[in-house]
Coordinates of C-alpha atoms and ligand atoms in Angstrom, one line a residue:
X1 CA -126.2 -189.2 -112.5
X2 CA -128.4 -187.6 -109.8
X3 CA -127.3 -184.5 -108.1
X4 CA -126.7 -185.4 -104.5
X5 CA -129.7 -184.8 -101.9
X6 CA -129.2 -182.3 -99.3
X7 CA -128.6 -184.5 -96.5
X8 CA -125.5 -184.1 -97.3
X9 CA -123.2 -182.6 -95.1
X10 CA -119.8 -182.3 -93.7
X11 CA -119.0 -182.3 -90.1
X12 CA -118.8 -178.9 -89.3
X13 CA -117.8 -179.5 -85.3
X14 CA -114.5 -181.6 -86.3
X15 CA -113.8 -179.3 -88.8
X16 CA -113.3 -176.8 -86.4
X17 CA -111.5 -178.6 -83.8
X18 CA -109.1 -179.6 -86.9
X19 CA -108.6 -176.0 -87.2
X20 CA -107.8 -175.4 -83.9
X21 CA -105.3 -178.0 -83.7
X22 CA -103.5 -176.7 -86.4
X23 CA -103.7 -173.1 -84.9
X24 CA -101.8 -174.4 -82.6
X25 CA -98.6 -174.9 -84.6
X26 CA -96.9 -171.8 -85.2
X27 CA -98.9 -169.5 -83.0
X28 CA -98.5 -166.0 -83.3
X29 CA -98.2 -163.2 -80.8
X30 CA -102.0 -162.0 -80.8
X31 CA -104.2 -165.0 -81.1
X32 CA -103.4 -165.7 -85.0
X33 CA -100.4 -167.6 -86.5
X34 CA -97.2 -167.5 -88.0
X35 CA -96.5 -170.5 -89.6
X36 CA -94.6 -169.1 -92.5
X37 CA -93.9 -171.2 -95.4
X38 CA -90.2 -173.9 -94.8
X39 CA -90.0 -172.6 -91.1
X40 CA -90.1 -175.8 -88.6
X41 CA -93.8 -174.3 -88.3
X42 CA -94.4 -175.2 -91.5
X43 CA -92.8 -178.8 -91.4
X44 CA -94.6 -179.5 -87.9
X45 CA -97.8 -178.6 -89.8
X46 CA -97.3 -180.7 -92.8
X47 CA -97.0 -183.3 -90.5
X48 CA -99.9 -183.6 -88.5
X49 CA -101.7 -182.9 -92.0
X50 CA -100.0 -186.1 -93.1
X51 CA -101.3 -187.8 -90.1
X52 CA -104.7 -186.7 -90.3
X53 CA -104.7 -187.8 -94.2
X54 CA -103.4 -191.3 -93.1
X55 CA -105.6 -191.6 -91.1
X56 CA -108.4 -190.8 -93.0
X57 CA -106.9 -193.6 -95.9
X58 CA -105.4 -191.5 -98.2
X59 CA -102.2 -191.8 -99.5
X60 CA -99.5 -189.0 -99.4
X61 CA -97.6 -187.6 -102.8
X62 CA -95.2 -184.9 -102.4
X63 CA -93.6 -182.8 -104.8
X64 CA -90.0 -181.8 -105.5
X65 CA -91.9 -178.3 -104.4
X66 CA -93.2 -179.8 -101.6
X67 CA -96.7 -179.5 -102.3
X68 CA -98.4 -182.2 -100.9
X69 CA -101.6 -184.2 -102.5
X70 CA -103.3 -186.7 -100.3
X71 CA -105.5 -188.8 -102.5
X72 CA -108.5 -190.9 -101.8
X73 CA -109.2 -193.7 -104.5
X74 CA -111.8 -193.7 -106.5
X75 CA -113.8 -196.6 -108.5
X76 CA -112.3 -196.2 -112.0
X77 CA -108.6 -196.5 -112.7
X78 CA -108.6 -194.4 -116.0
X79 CA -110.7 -191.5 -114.7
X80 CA -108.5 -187.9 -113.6
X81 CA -109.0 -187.0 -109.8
X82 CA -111.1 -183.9 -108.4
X83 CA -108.3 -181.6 -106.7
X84 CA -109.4 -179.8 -103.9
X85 CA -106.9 -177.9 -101.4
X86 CA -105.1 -174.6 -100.6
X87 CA -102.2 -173.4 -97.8
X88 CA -101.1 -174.1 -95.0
X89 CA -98.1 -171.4 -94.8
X90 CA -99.2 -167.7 -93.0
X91 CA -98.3 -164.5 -92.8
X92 CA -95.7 -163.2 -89.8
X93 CA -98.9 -162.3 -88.3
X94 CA -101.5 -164.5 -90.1
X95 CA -104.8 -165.8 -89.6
X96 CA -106.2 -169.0 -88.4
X97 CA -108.1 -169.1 -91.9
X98 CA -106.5 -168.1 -94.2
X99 CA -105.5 -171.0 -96.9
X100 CA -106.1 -173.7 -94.1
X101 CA -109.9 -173.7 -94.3
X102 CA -109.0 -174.8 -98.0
X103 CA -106.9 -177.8 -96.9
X104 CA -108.6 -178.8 -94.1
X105 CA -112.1 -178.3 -95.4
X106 CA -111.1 -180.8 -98.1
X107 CA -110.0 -183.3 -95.7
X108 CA -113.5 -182.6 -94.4
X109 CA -114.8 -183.6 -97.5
X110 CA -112.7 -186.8 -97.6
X111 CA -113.6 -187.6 -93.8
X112 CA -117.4 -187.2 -94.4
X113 CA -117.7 -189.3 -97.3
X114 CA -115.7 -192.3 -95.3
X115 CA -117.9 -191.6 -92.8
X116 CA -120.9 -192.1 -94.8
X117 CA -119.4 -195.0 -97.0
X118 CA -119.8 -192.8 -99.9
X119 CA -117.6 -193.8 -102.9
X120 CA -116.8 -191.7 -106.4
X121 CA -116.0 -192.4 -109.8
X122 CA -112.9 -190.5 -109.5
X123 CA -110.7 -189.9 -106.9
X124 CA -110.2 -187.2 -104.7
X125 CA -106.9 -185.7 -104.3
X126 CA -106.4 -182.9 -101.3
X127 CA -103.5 -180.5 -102.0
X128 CA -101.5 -178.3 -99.5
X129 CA -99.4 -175.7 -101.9
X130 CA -96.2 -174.6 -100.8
X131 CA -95.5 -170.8 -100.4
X132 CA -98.7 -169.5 -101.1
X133 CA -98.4 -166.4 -99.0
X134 CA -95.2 -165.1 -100.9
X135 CA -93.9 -163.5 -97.5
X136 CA -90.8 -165.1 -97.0
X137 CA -90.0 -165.8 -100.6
X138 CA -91.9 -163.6 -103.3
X139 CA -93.6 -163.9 -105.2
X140 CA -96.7 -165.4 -103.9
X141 CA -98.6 -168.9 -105.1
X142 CA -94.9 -169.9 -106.2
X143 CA -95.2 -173.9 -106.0
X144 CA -98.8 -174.0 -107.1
X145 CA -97.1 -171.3 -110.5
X146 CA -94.6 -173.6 -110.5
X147 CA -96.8 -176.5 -111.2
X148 CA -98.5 -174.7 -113.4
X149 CA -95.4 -174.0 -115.8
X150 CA -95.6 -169.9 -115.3
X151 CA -92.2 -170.2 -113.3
X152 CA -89.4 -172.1 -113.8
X153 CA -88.7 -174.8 -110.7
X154 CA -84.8 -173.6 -110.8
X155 CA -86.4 -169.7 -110.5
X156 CA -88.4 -170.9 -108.0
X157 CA -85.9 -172.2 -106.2
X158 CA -83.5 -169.7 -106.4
X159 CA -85.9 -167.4 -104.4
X160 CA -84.2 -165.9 -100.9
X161 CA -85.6 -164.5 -98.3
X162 CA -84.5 -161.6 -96.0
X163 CA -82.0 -163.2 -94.8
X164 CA -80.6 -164.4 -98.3
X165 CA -81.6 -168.3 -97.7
X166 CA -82.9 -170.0 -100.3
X167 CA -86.1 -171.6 -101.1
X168 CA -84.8 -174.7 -101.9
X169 CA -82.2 -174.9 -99.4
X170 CA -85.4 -174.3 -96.6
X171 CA -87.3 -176.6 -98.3
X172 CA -84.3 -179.6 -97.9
X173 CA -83.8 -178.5 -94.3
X174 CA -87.4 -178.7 -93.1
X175 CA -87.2 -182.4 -95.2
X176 CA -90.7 -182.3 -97.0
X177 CA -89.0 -181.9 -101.0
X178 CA -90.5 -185.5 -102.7
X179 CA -89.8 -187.1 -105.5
X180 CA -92.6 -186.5 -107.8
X181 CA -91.9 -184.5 -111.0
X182 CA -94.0 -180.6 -110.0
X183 CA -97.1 -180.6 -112.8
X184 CA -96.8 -184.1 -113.8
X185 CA -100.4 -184.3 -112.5
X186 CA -103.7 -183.8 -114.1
X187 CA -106.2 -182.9 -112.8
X188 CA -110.2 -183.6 -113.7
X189 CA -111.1 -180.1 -112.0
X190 CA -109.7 -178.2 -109.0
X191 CA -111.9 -176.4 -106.3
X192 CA -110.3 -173.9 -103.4
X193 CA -112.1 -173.1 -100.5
X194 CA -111.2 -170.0 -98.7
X195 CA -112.4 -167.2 -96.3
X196 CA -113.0 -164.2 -98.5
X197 CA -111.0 -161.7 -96.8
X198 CA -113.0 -158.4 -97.5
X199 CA -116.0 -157.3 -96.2
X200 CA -118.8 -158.0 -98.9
X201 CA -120.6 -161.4 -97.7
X202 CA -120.8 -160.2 -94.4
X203 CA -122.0 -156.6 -95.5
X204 CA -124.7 -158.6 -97.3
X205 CA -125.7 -161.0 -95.5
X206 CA -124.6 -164.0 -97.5
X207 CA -123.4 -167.5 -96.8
X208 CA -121.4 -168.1 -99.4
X209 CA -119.3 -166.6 -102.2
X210 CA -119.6 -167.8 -106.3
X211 CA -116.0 -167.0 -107.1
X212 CA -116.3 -166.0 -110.7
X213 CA -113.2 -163.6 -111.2
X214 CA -109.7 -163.2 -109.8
X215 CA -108.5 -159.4 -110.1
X216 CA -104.6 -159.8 -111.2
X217 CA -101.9 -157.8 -109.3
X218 CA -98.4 -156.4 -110.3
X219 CA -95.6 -156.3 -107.5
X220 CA -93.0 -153.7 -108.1
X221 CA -90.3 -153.5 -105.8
X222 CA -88.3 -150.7 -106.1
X223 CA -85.1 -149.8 -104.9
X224 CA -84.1 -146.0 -104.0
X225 CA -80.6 -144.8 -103.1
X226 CA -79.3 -141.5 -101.6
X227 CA -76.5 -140.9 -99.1
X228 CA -76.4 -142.1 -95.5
X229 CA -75.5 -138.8 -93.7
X230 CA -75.7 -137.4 -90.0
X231 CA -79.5 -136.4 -89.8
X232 CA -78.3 -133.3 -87.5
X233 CA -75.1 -131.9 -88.9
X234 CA -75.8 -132.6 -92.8
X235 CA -77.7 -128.9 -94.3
X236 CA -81.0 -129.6 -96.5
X237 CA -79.8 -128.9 -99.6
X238 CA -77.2 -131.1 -99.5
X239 CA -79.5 -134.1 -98.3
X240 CA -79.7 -136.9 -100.5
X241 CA -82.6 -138.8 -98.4
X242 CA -84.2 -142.3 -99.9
X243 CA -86.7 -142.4 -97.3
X244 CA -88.1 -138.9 -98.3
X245 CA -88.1 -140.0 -101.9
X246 CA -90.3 -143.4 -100.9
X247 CA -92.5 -141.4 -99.2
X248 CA -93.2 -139.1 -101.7
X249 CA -93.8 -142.1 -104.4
X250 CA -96.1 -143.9 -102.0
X251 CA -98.3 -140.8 -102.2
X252 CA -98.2 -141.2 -105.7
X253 CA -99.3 -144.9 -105.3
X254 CA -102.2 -144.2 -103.4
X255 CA -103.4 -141.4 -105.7
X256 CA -102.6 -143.6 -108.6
X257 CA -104.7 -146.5 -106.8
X258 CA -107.7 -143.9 -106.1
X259 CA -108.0 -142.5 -109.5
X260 CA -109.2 -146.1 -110.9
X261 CA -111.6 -146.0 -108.4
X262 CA -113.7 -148.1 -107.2
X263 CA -112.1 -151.3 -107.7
X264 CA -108.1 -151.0 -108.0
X265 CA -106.2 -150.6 -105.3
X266 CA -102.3 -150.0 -104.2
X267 CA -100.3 -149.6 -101.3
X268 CA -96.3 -151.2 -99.9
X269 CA -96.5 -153.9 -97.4
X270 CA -92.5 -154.3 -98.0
X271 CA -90.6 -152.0 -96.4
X272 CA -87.0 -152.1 -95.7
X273 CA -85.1 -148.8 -95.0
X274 CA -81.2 -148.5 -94.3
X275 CA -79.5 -148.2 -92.1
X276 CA -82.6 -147.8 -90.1
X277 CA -80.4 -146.0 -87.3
X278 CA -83.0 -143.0 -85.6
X279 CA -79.7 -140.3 -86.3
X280 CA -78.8 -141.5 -90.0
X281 CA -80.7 -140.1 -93.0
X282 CA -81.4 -143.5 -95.4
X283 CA -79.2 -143.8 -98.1
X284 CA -81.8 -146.7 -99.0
X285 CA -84.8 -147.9 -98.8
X286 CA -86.0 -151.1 -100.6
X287 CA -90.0 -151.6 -100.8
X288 CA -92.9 -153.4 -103.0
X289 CA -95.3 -151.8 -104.4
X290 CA -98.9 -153.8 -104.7
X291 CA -101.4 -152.6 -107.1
X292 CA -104.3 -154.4 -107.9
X293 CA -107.5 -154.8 -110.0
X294 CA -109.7 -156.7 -111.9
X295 CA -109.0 -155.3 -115.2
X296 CA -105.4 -156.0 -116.9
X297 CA -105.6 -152.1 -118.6
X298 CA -105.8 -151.1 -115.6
X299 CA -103.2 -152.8 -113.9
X300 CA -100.9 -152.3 -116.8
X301 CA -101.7 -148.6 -116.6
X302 CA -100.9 -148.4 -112.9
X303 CA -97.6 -150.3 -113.0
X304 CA -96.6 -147.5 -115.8
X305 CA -97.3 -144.5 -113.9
X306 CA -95.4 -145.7 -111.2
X307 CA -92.2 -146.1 -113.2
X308 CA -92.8 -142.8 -114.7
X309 CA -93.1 -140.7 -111.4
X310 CA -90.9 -142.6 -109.7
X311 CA -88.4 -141.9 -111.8
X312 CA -89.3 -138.2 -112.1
X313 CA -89.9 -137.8 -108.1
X314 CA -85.9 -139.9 -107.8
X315 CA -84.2 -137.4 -110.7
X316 CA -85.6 -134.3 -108.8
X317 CA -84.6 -135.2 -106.1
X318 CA -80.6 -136.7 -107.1
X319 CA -82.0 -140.1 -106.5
X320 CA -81.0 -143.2 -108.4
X321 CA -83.8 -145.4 -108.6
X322 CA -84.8 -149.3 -110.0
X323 CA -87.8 -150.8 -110.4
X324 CA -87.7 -154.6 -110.1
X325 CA -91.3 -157.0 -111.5
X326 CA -91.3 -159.7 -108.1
X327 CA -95.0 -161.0 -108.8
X328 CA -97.6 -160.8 -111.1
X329 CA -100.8 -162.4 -112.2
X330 CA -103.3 -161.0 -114.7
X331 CA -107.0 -161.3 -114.0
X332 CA -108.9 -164.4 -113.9
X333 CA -111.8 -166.0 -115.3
X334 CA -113.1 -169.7 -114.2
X335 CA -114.2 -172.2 -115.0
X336 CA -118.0 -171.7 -115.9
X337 CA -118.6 -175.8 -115.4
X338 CA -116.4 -176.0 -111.9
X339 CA -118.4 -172.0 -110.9
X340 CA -121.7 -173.9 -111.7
X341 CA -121.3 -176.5 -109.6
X342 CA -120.7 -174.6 -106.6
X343 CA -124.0 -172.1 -106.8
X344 CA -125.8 -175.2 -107.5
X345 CA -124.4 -176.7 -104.4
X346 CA -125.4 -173.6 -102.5
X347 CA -128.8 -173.7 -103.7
X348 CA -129.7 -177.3 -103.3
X349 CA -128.2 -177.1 -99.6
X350 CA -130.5 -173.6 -98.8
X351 CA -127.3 -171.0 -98.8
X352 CA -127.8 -167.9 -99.4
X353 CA -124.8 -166.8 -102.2
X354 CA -123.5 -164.5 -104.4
X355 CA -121.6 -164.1 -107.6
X356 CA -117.7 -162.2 -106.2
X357 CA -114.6 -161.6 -107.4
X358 CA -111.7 -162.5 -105.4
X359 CA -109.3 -159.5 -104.4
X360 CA -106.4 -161.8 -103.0
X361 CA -104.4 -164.1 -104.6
X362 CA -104.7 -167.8 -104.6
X363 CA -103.1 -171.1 -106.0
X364 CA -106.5 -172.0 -107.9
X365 CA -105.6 -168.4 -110.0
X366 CA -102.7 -170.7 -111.4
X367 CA -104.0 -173.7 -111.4
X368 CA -106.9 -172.3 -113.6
X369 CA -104.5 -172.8 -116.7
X370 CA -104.1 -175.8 -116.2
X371 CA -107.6 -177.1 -114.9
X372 CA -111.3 -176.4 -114.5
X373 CA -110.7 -174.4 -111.4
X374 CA -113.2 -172.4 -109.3
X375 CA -113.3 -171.4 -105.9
X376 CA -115.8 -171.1 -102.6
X377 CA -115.6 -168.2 -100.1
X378 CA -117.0 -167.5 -96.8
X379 CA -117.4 -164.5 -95.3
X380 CA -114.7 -163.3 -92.4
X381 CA -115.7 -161.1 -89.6
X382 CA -115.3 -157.3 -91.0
X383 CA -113.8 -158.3 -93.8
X384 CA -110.3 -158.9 -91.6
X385 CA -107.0 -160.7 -93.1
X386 CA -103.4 -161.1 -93.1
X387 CA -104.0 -159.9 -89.2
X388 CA -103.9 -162.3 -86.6
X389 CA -107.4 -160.9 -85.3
X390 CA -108.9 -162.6 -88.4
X391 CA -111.9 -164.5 -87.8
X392 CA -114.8 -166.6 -89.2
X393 CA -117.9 -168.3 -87.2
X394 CA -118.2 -172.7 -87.6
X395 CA -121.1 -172.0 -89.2
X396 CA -119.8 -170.0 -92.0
X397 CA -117.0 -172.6 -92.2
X398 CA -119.6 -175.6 -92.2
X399 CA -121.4 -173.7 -95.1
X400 CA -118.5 -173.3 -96.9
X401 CA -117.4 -176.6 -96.7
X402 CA -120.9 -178.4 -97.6
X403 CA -121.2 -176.4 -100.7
X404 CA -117.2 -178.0 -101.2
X405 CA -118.4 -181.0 -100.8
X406 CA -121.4 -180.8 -102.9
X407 CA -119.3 -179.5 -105.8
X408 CA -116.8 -182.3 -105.2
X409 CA -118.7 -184.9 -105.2
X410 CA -121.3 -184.2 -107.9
X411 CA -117.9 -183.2 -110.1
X412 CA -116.4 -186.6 -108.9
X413 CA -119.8 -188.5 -109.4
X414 CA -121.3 -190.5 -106.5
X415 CA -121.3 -194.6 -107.7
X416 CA -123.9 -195.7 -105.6
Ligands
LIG1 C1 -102.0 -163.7 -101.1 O1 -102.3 -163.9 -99.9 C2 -102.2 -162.4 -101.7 O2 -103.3 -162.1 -102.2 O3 -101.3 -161.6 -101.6
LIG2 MN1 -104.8 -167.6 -98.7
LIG3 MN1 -102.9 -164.9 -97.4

């Protein structure tokens, strides 16, 4: 089977304009979105998805995760689809890019090759995974670790957000659970397309990223409890004051982070004090600790330091102090067949590319133990992310998507 020419090409104009249209669901306050995952957002997104994938002749599977997988036939019955897909849940104050470049660019890919009357042996299934970003319900990439058998779909569900709803509770109320069994499907490979939020493909000057590696992550989220007292009338010594004693661990975190320099890194995103009143010292502060890195020793090394000066910093202190594991993924190696494909898709279009690892999560780290998974990035403008000022030029997305397409459809195999 011949590799296909280099005329071929997405349409990188109504990709963007489907990008924008999205956007415009669950806008955020700043220019970006939040659309995050089993809001009315979300199900308002889903939708138009599903109209743009019946429209483009696909037919719609969902889930009892909700994860949706819009598939395009192809000639032989017996042969396992190419999966192609990512999120279209955001942060609070998320990106236009950001997971949706993955979906969308891979009804790009299904689009272009109706336009051009292009069929494949086997079909071609886009996916949309549910709760990807893990900010309402941790941990992150739940449905896609669900289909992958890591968690449990009764765990999963059980998941509540800050207000103590549940995931699958949401999930009935914004009506998009299915019917299908979750990782009933198999899959012939699995390619993700995403922006690569950091700054290396822009630093150096490349089109396109060769995802090789995932770095793994640990989320700790720890609970500290003191005393609420009167922050004027209550002496030192007799303060008993959580906040102080998160403040002094997430020192430790970034010196823990920095001395496994250059490529781990850690810091809290989560951060919930109580009773958050300006004249109350906290009697507790709940927050998640992120540490990440593309070694699993050092990761594990890390995660043990924190629960060993934690626990110091909380007992000198006359703290009481719990560490609780809310996410984790250990380092990941694709597919060298599916990472093959794509540099050979950015060579025989003319992108320039490099070999990256990915520092963010993403569905196809999960769905790489169950399939030949790798992943295409683009470069986003100073390496911006998870901020609504995150941003990415057509042409980078065009790129990005051609070498998807290319991938797909030489993994897929063009029946002339
Ligand atoms: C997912 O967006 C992650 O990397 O946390
Ligand atoms: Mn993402
Ligand atoms: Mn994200």
């Amino acid at each position: 089977m011949p590799a296909p020419g280099e005329n071929l090409r997405i349409n990188g104009d109504r990709l963007w304009d489907s990008l924008m249209d999205m956007a415009k669901i669950g806008p955020g306050v700043a220019g970006g979105n939040n659309r995050q995952t089993l809001t009315d957002a979300d199900g308002e997104g889903r939708a138009l998805f599903k109209q743009w994938c019946d429209d483009a002749g696909c037919t719609m599977g969902v889930d009892s995760m909700g994860n949706m997988f819009a598939r395009r036939e192809g000639t032989d019955p017996d042969a396992l689809p190419v999966y192609v897909g990512s999120h279209l849940d955001t942060q609070p104050t998320g990106g236009k890019y950001d997971g949706v470049l993955g979906v969308l660019g891979g009804l790009e890919v299904i689009r272009s090759l109706n336009d051009m009357g292009i069929k494949t042996k086997h079909p071609i299934v886009v996916t949309n995974w549910t709760n990807e970003e893990g900010t309402r319900f941790a941990p992150a990439m739940l449905a896609s670790g669900v289909f992958a058998g890591v968690h449990t779909q009764d765990w999963a569900e059980d998941r509540t957000d800050a207000q103590g709803k549940r995931f699958g509770d949401e999930l009935d109320r914004i009506g998009w659970r299915g019917d299908e069994p979750v990782g009933a499907r198999k899959m012939h490979a699995f390619f993700e397309l995403h922006i690569e939020q950091g700054p290396i493909l822009e630093a150096e000057g490349k089109d396109i990223g060769v995802v090789t590696h995932g770095q793994g992550l640990a989320w700790i989220q720890v609970t500290i409890t003191g005393k609420d007292a009167h922050t004027g009338s209550t002496p030192m010594p007799m303060r008993k004051n959580a906040g102080l004693g998160m403040a002094r661990i997430l020192e430790k975190v970034d010196e823990i982070a920095w001395s496994h320099k250059p490529h781990a890194v850690g810091a809290a995103g989560h951060i919930d004090v109580y009773p958050n009143s300006r004249n109350v010292i906290p009697g507790k502060v709940v927050f998640t600790v992120d540490f990440r890195s593309p070694d699993l020793a050092v990761i594990q090394d890390m995660e043990k330091r924190l629960y060993e000066e934690g626990e110091k910093i909380a007992a000198d202190m006359g703290l009481t102090i719990e560490f609780e594991k809310v996410g984790g993924f250990d380092p990941v190696a694709f597919d060298d067949g599916c990472v093959s494909a794509i540099r050979g898709a950015a060579e025989r279009l003319g992108y320039s590319h490099m070999n990256i690892i990915s520092g963010a999560g993403h569905d196809a780290c999960w769905i790489n133990q169950v399939a030949p998974t790798a992943m295409v990035m683009c470069p986003c403008v100073d390496g911006l992310s998870h901020n609504e000022a995150e941003e990415i030029s057509k042409e980078w997305a065009t790129a990005g998507a051609d070498v998807l397409l290319h991938a797909v459809v030489e993994t897929a195999e063009i029946v002339s």
